[in-house]
Structures are given as C-alpha cells and as structure tokens.
Tab-separated table of C-alpha atoms in Angstrom:
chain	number	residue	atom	x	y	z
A	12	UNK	CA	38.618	11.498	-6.810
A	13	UNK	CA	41.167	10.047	-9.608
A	14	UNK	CA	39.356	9.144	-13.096
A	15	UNK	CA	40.392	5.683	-12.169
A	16	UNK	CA	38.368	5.514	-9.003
A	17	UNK	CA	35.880	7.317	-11.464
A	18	UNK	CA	35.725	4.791	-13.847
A	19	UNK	CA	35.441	2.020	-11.237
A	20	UNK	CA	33.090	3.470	-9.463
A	21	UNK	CA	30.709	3.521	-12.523
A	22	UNK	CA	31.532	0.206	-13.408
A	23	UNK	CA	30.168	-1.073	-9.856
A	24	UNK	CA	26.945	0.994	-10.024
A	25	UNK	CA	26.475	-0.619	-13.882
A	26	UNK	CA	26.780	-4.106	-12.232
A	27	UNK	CA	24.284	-3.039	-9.532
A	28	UNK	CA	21.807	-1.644	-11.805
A	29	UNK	CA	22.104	-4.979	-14.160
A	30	UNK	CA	21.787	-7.399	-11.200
A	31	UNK	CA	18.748	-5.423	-9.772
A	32	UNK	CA	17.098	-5.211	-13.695
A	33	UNK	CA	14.138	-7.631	-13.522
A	34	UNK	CA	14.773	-11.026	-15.136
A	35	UNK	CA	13.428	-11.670	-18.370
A	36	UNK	CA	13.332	-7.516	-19.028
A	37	UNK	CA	16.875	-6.913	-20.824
A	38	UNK	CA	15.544	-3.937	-22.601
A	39	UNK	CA	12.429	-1.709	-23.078
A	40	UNK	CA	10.882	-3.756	-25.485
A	41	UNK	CA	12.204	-7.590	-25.115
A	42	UNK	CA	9.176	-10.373	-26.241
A	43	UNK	CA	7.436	-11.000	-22.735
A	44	UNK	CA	6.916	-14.851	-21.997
A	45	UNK	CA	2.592	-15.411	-22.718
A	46	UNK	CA	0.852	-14.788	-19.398
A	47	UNK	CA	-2.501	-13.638	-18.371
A	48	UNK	CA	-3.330	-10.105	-17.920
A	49	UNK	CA	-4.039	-9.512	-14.486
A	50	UNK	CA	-7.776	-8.127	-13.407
A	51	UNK	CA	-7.348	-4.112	-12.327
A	52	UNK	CA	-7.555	-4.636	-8.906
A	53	UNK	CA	-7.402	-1.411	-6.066
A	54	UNK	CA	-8.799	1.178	-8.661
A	55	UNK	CA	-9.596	4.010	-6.837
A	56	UNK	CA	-11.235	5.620	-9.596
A	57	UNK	CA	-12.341	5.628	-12.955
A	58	UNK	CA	-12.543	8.180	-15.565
A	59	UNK	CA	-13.906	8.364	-19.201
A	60	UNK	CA	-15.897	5.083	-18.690
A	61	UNK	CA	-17.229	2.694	-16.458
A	62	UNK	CA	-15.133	0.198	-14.128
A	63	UNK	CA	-13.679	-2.637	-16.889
A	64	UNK	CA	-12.185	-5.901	-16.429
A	65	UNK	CA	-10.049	-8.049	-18.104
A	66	UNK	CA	-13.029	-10.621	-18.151
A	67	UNK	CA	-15.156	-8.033	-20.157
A	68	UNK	CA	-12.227	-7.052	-22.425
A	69	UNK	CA	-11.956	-10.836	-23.568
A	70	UNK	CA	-12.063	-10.815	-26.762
A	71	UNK	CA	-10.503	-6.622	-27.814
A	72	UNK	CA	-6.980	-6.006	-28.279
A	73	UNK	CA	-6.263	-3.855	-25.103
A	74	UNK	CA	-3.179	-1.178	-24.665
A	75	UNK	CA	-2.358	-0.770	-20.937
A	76	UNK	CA	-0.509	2.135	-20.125
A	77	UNK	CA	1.118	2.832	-16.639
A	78	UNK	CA	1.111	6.286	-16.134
A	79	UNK	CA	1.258	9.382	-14.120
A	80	UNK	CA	0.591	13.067	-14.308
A	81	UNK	CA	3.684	14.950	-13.821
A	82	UNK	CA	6.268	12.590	-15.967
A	83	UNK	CA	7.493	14.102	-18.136
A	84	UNK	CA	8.418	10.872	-20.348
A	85	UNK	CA	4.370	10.009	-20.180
A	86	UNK	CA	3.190	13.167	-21.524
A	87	UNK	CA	5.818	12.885	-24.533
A	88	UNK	CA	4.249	9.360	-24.921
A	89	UNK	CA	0.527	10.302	-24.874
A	90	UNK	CA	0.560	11.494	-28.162
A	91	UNK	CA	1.653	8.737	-29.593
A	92	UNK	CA	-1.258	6.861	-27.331
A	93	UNK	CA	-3.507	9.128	-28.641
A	94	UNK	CA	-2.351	8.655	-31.952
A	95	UNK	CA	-2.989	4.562	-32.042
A	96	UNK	CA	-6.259	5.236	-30.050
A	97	UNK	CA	-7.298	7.313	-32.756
A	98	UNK	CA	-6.297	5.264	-35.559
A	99	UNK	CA	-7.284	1.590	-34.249
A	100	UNK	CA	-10.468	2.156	-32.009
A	101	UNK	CA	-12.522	1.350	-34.665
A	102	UNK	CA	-10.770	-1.812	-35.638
A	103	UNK	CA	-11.061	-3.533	-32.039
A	104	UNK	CA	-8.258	-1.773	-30.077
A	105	UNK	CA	-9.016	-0.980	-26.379
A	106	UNK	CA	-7.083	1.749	-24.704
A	107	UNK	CA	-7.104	2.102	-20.602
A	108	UNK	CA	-5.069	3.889	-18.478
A	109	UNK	CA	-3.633	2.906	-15.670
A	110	UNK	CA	-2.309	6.106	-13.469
A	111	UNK	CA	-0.635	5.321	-10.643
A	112	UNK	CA	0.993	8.019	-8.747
A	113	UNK	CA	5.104	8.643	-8.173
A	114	UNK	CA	4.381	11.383	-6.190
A	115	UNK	CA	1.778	12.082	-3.202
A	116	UNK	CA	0.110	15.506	-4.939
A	117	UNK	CA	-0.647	13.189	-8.018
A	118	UNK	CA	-3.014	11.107	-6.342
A	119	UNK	CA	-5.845	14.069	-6.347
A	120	UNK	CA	-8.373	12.627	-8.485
A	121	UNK	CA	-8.829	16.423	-9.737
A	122	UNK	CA	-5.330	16.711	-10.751
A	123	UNK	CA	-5.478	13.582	-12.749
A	124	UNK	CA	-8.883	15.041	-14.205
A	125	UNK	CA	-6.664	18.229	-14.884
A	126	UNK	CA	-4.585	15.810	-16.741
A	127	UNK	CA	-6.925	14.021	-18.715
A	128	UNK	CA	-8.146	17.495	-19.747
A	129	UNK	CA	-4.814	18.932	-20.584
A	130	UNK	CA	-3.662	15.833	-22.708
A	131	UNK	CA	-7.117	15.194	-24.581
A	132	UNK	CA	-6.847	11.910	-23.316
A	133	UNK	CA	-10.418	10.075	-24.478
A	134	UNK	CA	-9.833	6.498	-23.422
A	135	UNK	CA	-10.091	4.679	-19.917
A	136	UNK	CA	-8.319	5.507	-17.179
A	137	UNK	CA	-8.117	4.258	-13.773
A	138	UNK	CA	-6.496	5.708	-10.819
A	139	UNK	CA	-4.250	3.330	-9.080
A	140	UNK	CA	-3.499	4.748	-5.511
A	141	UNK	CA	-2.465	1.845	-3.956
A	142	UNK	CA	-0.383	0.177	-6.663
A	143	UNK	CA	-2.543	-2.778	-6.307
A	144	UNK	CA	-2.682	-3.096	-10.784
A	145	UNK	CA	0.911	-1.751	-10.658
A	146	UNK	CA	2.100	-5.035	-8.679
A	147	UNK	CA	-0.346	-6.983	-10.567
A	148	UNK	CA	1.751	-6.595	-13.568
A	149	UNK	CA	4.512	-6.614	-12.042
A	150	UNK	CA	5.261	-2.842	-13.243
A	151	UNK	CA	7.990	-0.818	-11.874
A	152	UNK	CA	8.409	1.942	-14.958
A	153	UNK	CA	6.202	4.959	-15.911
A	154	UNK	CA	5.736	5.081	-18.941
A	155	UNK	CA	5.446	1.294	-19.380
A	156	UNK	CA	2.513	-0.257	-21.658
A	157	UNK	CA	1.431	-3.994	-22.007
A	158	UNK	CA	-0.132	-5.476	-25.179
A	159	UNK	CA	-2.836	-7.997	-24.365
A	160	UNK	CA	-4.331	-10.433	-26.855
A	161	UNK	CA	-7.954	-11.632	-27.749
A	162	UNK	CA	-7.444	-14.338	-25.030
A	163	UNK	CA	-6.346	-12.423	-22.493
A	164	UNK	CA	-2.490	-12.685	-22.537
A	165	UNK	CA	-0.025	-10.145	-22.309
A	166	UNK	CA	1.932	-11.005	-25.567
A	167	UNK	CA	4.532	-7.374	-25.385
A	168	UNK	CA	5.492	-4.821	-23.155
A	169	UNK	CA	7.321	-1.852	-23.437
A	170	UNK	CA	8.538	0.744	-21.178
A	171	UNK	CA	9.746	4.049	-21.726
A	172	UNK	CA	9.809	6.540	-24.602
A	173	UNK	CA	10.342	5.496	-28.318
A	174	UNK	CA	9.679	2.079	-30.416
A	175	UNK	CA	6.598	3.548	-31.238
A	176	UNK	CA	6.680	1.801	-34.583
A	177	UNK	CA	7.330	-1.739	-33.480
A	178	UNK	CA	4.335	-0.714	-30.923
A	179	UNK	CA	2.308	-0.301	-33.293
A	180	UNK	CA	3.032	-2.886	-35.622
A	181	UNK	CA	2.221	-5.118	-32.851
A	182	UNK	CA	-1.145	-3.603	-32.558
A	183	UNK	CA	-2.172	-4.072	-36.328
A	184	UNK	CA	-0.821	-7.901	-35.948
A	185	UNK	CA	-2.898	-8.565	-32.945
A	186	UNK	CA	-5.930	-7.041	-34.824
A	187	UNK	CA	-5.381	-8.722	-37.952
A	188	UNK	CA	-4.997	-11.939	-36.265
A	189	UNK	CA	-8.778	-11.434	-35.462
C-alpha cells in the first residue's frame, strides 16, 4: 500500500470514528447538558454496602465510576478515586462503583471481590452484568465517571485517564455549594 492510500485511508477511519462519537461528547471531559441521574437499575450485586439509590443519595455529592476489573486504564484511575474518596468522604462526597464487565470472566462476583481486595477499594460498588446502569447513563467508556449534584443531576462527566484536577475541582465546588 502507497503512503497516499495510507494517509487516506486514515483520514476515512478519523471521519468514521467522529461521526460515530456520541453527540454532545467532543472530548473526555466536555460540560454535560443538566439531567437526572438515572436509578442503578439490573445490579446484580453489591459490595461494601447495602443496595443505594439515587432517591437515597438526594441530597450527597455522588462520584459514579464505570468500571471493570481487568482495564488497565481503571486500575491507573482508582487511585486517584481512592484519593478523592479519601479526602472528601467526610465533607459529603459519595463514591459508588459501577462495574460492568468488558469481558465474560469479569462477571464472577469473586473476581470482582478479588478486585476490590487488590485495589483497596472502600466505597460502593455494584456489579452491572447486564448493562442495565451502563445504558442508563448512556455509558459506552470504561473508565468513565459522572458527577451528580445535591438534586440529583449529573452536572460533569469524564471518561478516560487524566483531568484529575479539573475532577476534583468539580468535587470541592459541588460541596461547597452545599
């Protein structure tokens, strides 16, 4: 193949991947329009606490993080989950998350217990077999994690690895706006 039909070639995959890039989303971290959290709905399981809802979260700042076991882009986010979990608890933030599998071995609820164990994760998580929160939120990225207000309203997302600091600065607006 020439470097011209090369270069075209990439060109036509870049216009593919735009078109099929979900409206609204032009990056990882874009403002979100104000909607309403969805409920978790399908959760197979839940670990490190009792079921939640978005009803009984009314009120908390809550992190939702779409995750899964064996990607590699999650575990180089948990710390920095763990990290504002750590730090913000106490002020009002609420941590849950959601892990929905990529791959069919990941929906063992003892590997994802293996997981929880491995990363020190602390916070909620539920187990999302059937992608039932995934399409909720209309999620289609692992890592990806949605900032929900006091009323209920996802008010940022962000999906992938980095912005950490504009994450964060999100999370002590939110709770300052208490």
């Amino acid at each position: 193949m020439t470097p011209y039909r090369i270069a075209v070639a990439l060109v036509a995959l870049l216009i593919a991947v735009s078109a099929a890039w979900p409206v609204g989303f032009a990056s990882a971290s874009d403002p979100v329009p104000v909607t309403k959290a969805p409920e978790f709905v399908g959760i197979d399981r839940w670990f490190n606490s009792e079921p939640l809802t978005m009803a009984g979260l009314r009120g908390k700042v809550v992190l939702v993080e779409f995750w899964t076991w064996d990607c590699i882009n999650c575990a180089h986010v948990t710390p920095h989950v763990k990290a504002l979990y750590e730090r913000y608890a106490m002020d009002g933030l609420v941590v849950v998350g959601v892990h929905t599998p990529e791959f069919d071995e990941e929906r063992d609820p003892a590997g994802v217990q293996a997981a929880i164990r491995r990363f020190g994760i602390t916070w909620p998580v539920a187990t999302d077999n059937g992608y039932r929160t995934w399409d909720a939120f209309g999620n289609r990225f692992w890592p990806a994690q949605y900032l929900i207000d006091r009323d209920g309203n996802i008010v940022y997302r962000h999906v992938g690895e980095g912005n950490y600091e504009d994450t964060e600065a999100r999370v002590r607006e939110l709770l300052r706006k208490a």
